[in-house]
Coordinates of C-alpha atoms and ligand atoms in Angstrom, one line a residue:
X13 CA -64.7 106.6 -12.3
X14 CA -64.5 110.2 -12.8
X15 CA -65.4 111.8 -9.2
X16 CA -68.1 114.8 -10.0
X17 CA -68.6 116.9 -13.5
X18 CA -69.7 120.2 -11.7
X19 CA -70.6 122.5 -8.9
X20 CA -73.9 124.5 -8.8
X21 CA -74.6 127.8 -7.3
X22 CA -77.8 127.5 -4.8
X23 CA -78.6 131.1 -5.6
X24 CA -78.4 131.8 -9.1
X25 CA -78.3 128.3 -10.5
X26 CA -74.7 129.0 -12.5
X27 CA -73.0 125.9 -13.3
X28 CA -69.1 125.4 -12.5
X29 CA -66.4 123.4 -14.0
X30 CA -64.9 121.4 -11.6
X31 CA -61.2 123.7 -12.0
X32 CA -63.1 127.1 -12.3
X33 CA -63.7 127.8 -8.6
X34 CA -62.7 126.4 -5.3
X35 CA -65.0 127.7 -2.9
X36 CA -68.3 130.3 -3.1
X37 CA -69.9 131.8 -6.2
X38 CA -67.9 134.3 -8.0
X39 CA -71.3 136.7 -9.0
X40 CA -73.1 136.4 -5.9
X41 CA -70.9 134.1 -3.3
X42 CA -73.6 131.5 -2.7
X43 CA -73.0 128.1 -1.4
X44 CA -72.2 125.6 -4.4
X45 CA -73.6 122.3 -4.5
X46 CA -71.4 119.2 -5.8
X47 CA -72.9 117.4 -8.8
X48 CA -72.7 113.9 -8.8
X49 CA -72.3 112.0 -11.8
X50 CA -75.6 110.2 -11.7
X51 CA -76.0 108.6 -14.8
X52 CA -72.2 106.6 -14.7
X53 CA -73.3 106.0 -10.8
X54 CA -76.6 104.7 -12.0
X55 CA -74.8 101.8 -14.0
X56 CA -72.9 100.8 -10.9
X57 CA -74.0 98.0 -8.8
X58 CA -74.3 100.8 -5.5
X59 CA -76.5 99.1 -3.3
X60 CA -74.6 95.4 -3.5
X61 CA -71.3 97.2 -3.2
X62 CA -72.3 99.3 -0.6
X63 CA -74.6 96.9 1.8
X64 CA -71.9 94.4 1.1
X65 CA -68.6 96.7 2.1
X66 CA -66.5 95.6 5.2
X67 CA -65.3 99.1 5.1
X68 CA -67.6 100.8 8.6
X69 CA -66.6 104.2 7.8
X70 CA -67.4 107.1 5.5
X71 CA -65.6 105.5 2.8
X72 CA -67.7 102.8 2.3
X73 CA -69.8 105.4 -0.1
X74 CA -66.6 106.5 -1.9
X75 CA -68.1 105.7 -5.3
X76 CA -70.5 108.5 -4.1
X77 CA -67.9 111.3 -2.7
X78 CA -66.5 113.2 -4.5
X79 CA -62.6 112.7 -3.8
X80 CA -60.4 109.7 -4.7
X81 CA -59.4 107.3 -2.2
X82 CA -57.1 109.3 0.1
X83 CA -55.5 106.1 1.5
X84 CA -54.3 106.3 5.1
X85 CA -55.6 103.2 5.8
X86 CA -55.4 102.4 10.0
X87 CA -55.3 105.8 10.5
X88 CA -58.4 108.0 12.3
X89 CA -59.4 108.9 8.8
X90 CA -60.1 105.9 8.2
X91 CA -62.2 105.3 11.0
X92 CA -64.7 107.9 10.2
X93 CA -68.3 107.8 10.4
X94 CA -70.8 104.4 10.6
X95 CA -71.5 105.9 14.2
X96 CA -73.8 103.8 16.0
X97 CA -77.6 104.1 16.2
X98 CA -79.8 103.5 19.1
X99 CA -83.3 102.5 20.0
X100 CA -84.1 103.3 23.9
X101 CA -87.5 102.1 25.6
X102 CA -86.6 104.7 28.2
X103 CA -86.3 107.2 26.3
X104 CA -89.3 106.0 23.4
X105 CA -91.4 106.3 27.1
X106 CA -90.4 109.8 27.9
X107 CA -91.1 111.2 25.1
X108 CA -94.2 109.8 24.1
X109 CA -92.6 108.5 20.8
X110 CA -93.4 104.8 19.6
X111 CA -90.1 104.7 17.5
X112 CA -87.2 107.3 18.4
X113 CA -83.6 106.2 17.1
X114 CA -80.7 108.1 18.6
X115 CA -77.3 108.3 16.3
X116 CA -74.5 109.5 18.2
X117 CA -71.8 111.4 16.3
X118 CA -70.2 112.0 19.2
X119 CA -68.2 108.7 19.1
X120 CA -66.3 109.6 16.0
X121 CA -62.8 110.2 16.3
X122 CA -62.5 113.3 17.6
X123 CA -65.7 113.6 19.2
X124 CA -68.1 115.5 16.8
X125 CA -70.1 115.0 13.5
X126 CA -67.3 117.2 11.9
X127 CA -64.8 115.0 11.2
X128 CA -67.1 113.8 8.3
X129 CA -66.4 117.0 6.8
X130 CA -62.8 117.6 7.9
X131 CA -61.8 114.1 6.3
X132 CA -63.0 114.4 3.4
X133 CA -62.0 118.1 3.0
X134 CA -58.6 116.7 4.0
X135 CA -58.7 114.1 1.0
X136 CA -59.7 117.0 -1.5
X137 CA -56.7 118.8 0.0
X138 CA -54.1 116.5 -0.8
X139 CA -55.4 115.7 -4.4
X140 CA -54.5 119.0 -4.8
X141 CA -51.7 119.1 -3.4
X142 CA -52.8 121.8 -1.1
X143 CA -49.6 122.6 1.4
X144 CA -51.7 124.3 4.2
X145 CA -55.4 123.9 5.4
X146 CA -57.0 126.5 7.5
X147 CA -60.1 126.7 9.0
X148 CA -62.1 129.4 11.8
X149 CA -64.2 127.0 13.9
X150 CA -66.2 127.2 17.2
X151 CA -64.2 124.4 18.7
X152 CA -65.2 121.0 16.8
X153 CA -64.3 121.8 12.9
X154 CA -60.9 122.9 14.2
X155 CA -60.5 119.9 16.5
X156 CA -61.2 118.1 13.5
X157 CA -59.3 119.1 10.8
X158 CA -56.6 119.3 13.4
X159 CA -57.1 115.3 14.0
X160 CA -57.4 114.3 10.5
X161 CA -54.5 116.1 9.3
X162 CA -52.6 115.3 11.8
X163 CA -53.4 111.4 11.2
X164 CA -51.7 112.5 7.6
X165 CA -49.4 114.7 8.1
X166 CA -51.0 117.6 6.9
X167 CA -50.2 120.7 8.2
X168 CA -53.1 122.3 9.4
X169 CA -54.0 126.3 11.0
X170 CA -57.2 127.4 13.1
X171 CA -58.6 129.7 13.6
X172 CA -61.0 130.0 17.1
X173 CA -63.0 132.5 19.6
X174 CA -60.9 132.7 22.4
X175 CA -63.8 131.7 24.6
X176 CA -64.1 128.2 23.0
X177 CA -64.0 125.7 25.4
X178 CA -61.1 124.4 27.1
X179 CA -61.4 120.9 25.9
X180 CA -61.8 121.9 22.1
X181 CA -59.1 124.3 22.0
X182 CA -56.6 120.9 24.0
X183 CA -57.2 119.1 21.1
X184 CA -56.2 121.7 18.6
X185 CA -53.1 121.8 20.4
X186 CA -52.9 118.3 20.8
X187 CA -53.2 117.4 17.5
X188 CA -50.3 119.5 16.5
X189 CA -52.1 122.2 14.5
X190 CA -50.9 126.0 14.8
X191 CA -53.6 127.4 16.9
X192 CA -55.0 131.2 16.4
X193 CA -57.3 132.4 19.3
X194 CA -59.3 135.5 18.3
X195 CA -60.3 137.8 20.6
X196 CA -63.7 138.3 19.0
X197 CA -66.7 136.1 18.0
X198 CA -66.6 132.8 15.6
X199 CA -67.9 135.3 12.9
X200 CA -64.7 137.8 13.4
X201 CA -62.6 134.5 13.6
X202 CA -64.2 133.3 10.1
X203 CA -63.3 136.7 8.1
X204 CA -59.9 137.0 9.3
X205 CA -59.5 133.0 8.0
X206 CA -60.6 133.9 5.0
X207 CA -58.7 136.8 4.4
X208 CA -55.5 134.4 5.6
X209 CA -56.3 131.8 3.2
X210 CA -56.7 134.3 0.5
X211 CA -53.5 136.3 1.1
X212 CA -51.3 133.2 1.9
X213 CA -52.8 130.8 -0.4
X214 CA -54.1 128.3 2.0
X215 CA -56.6 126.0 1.5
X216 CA -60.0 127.5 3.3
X217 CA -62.0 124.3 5.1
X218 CA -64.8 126.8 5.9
X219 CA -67.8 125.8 7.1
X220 CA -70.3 127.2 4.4
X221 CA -67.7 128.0 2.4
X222 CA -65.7 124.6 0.9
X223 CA -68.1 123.0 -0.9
X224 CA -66.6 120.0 0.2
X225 CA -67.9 120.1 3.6
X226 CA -71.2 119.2 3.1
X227 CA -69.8 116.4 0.8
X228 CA -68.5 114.9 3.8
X229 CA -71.7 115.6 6.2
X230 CA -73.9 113.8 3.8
X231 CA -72.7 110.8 4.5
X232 CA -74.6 110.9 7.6
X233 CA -78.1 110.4 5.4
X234 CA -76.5 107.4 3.5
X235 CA -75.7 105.8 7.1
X236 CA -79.6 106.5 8.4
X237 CA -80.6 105.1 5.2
X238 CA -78.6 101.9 5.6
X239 CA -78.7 101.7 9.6
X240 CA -82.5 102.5 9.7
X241 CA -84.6 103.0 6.6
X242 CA -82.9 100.1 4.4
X243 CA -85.6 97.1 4.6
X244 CA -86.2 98.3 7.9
X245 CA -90.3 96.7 8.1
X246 CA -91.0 98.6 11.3
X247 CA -90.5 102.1 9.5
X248 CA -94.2 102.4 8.0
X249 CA -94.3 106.4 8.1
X250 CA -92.1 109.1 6.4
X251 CA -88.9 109.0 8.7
X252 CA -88.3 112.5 10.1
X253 CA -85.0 113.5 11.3
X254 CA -83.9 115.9 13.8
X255 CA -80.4 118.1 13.7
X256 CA -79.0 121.1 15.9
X257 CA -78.1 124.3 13.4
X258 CA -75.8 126.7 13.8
X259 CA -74.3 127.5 10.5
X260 CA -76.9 125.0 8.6
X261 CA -73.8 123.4 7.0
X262 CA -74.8 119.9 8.8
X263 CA -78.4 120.1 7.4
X264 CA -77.7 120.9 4.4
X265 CA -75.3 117.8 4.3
X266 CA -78.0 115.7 5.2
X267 CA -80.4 116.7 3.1
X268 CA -77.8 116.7 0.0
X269 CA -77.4 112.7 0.8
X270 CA -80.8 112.4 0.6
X271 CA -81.5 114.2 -2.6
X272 CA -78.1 112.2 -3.8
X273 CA -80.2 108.9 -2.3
X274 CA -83.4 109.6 -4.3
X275 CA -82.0 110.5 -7.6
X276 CA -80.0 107.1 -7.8
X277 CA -83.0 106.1 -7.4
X278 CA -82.3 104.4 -3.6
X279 CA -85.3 106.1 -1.7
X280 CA -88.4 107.2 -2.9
X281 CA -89.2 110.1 -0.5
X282 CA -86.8 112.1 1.7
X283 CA -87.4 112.0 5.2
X284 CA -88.5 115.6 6.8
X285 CA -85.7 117.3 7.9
X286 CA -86.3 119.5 11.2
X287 CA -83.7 122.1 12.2
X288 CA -83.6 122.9 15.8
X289 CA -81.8 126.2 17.1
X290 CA -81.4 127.9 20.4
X291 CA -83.5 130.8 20.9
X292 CA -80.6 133.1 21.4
X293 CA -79.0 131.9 18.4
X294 CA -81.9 131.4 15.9
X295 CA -81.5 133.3 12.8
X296 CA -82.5 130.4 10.5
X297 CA -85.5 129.4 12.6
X298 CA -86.8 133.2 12.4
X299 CA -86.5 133.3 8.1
X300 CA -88.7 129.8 8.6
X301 CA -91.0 131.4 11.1
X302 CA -91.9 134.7 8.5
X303 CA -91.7 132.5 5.6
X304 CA -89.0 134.3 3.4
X305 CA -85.3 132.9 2.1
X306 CA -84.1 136.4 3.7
X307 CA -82.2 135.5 6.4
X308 CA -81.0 138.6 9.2
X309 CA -78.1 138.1 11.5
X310 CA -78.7 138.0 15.1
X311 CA -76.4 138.8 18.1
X312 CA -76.1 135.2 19.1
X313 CA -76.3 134.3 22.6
X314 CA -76.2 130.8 23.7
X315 CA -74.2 128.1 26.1
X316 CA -74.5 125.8 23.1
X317 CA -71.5 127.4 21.2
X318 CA -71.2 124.8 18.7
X319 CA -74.5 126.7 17.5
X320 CA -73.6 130.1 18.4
X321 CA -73.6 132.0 15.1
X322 CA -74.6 135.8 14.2
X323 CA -74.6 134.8 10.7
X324 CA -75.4 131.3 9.5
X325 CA -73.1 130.6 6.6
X326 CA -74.9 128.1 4.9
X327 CA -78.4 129.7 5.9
X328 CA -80.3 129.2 2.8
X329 CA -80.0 125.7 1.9
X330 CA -80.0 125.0 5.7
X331 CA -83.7 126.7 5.5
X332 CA -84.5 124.8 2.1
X333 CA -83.7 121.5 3.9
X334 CA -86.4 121.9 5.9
X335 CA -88.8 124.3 3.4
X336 CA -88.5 121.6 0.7
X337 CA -88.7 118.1 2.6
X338 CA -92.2 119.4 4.6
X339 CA -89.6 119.7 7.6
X340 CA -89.7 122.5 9.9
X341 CA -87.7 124.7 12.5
X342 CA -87.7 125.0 15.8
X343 CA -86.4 127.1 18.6
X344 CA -85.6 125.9 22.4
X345 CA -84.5 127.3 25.6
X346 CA -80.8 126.9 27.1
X347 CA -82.6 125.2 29.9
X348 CA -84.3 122.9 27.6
X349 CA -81.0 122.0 26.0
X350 CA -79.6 120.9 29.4
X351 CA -82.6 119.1 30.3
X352 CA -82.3 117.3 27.2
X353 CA -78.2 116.5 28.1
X354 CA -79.7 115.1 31.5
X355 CA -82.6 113.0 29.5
X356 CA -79.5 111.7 27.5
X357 CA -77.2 110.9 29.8
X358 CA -79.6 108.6 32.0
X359 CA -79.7 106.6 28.6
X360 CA -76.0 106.3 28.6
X361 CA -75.6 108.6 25.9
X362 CA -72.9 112.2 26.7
X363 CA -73.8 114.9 24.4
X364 CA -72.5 118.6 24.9
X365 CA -74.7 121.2 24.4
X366 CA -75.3 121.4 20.8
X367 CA -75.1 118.0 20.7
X368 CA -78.2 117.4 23.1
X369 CA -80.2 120.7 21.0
X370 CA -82.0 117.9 18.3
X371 CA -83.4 115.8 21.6
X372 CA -84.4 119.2 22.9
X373 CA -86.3 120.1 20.2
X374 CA -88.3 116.1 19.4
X375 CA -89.1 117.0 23.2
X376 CA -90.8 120.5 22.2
X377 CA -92.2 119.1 18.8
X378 CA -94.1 116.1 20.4
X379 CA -95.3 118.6 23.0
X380 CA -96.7 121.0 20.2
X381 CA -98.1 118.4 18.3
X382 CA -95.5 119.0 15.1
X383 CA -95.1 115.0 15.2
X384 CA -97.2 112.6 16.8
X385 CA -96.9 109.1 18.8
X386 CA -96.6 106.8 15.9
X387 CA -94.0 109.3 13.7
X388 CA -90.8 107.5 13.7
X389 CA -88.0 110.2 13.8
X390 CA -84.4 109.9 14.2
X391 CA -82.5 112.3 16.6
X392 CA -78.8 113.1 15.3
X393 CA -76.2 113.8 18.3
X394 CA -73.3 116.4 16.7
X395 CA -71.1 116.2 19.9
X396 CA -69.5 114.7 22.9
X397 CA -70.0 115.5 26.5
X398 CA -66.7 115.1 27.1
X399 CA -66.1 118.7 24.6
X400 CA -67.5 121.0 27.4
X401 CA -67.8 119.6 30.8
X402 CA -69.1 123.0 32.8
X403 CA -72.0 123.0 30.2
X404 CA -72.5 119.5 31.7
X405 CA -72.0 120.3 35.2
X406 CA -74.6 122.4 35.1
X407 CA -77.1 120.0 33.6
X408 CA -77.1 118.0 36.9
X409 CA -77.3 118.4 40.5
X410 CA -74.0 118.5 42.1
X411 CA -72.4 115.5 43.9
X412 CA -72.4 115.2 47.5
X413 CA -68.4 115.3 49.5
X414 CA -68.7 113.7 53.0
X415 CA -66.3 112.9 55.2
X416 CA -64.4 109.0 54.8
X417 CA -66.5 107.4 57.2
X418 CA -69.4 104.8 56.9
X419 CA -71.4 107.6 59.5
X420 CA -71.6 110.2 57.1
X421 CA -72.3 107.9 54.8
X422 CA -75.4 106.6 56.3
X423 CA -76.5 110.4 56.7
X424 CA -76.2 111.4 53.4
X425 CA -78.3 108.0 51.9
Ligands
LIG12 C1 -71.0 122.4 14.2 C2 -71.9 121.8 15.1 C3 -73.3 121.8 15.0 C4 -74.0 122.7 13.9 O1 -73.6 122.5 12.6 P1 -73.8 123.6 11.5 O2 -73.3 123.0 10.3 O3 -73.0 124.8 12.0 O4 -75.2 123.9 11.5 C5 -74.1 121.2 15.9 N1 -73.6 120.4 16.9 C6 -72.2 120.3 17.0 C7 -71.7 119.5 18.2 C8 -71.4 121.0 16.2 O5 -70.1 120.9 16.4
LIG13 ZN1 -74.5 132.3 -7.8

């Protein structure tokens, strides 16, 4: 089956044989989407082989990404995705929602949402035959493409802020990539990648930037449609989901496996999409608020740095995920975000900070009245815990030290 027919600009429209670009828009260096072929795919029996697939991974869509399979079978690429979902009574309770699911991306192989990306960006580099990915990353696209590669033996560079955190930047090394700390910002970090890749020829992973990425985060939407919305009788209402944005490269993924999902006709209505963004890192949320497709860099601020971006890279279809599903942005506080690690965590479920963002902001939207008791929504976790423990640390009150006998003890209980 051929794999796609085109790419499409999101700004002007232009359409893109599959060999005439690799990454942005030549004329105005918009974000391209990745056209299915929808009328071969229609004449496939997709739901049966889907629903029926052993394979609990990303790959289980293959007929609907748009690489070949990359084989590497019992390797981490393989074990991609199908991340598990949760229903919590607690946490349905606490905030005053009569059907909250929780999916955690944070148990995927290297801890984040991005290795749906990074493994399928890796499979697109090796049809290819590309000899060297790169990527500028916060922390978790690195440690991903660093992991995925490595489980192929693809070399792989990245580029990071020197002030990621400690944990992020052990994988990279870990994992056996060539590591590049910049001393400077993730934005600074992302144009000296891309000058790299151009001058060397390396293949660019770029969040916003390889269309492919979003390829891989849609798979996400297929997965809430099987784990939740598939004859799931207790779903009455429009399903709204909830996702922390940074760059708007994981929304837009979602919302392109839901447009993928209704025009194979799988779903009839996307769910809303809502967008939730730190206050000191909220350029997206502020083009929602006025209301234009303009959106203005900010000087980004935040201890969620997996969100931490002057200038989103995927900002307009990140906005249109939520302007064109009746979805919405919202911001929330630092503080919030760690209340919301906290809320997690008494559930059993470890979220860093950017990770825990999307619970922050069902919190805020319940409390404004943007969704009510009875709308069921679905909270996305991007991130392990385990990725940034002082961020944790200071989501809870410390532990008590006492001295090793049973009479402190008693004092301190
Ligand atoms: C990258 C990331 C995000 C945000 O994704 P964008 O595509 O940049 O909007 C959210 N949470 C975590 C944990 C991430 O690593
Ligand atoms: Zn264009």
């Amino acid at each position: 089956m051929k794999k796609f027919h085109a790419y499409q600009c999101s700004i002007c429209q232009t359409i893109y044989e599959p060999q005439d670009i690799f990454y942005t828009c030549p004329h105005d260096g918009g974000n391209v989407d990745v056209l299915l072929d929808d009328e071969t795919l229609k004449k496939f029996p997709l739901v049966d082989h889907i629903t029926s697939s052993r394979d609990f991974s990303i790959w289980r869509y293959l007929p609907l990404l748009p690489v070949l399979d990359p084989g590497f079978e019992t390797t981490p690429l393989r074990s991609v995705g199908w991340t598990p979902v949760y229903e919590s009574h607690r946490l349905s309770q606490q905030s005053g929602l009569q059907q909250l699911w929780i999916k955690d991306d944070g148990r995927n192989p290297t801890a984040s949402f991005k290795d749906r990306a990074s493994a399928v960006v890796v499979a697109r580099a090796r049809e290819i035959g590309a000899e060297v990915v790169v990527t500028a990353s916060t922390g978790n696209a690195g440690a991903a493409l660093a992991g995925m590669a490595a489980a192929c033996g693809q070399k792989a560079i990245i580029f990071a802020p020197k002030t990621a955190p400690p944990a992020k930047i052990a994988q990279l090394l870990v994992f056996g990539a060539q590591v590049i700390l910049v001393d400077g910002n993730y934005d600074q970090a992302f144009d000296l990648s891309v000058q790299a890749s151009q001058e060397f020829g390396w293949y660019c992973r770029n969040t916003g930037y390889n269309p492919f990425t979003a390829e891989g985060k849609k798979t996400a939407a297929f997965e809430i449609w099987e784990q939740v919305m598939f004859e799931n009788d207790d779903l009455k209402e429009r399903l709204n989901v909830f996702v922390s944005v940074g760059d708007g490269n994981i929304i837009s993924g979602l919302h392109k496996g839901f447009k993928d999902l209704k025009a194979l006709g799988l779903i009839d209505e996307l769910p809303r999409i809502v967008g939730v963004q730190s206050e000191g890192s909220s350029a997206i949320a502020n083009a929602f608020e006025k209301g234009t497709e303009t959106i203005e860099p900010v000087h980004a601020t935040t201890l969620a740095d997996s969100i931490s971006v002057d200038l989103p890279r995927d900002g307009l279809r990140a906005l249109r995920a939520a302007t064109q599903t009746e979805g919405a942005y919202i911001k929330v506080k630092d503080q919030d975000i760690l209340n919301a690690i906290a809320a997690l965590g008494k559930v059993g479920v470890f979220a860093e900070p950017a990770g825990a963002t999307a619970y922050a902001g069902v919190l805020h939207a319940k409390q404004t009245g943007l969704i009510g008791a009875h709308d069921p929504v679905l909270c996305m976790i991007t991130g392990s815990g385990l990725k940034d423990v002082n961020a944790a640390m200071k989501a809870v009150p410390q532990a008590q030290i006492i001295e090793p006998s049973m009479a402190a003890l008693k004092k301190i209980l």
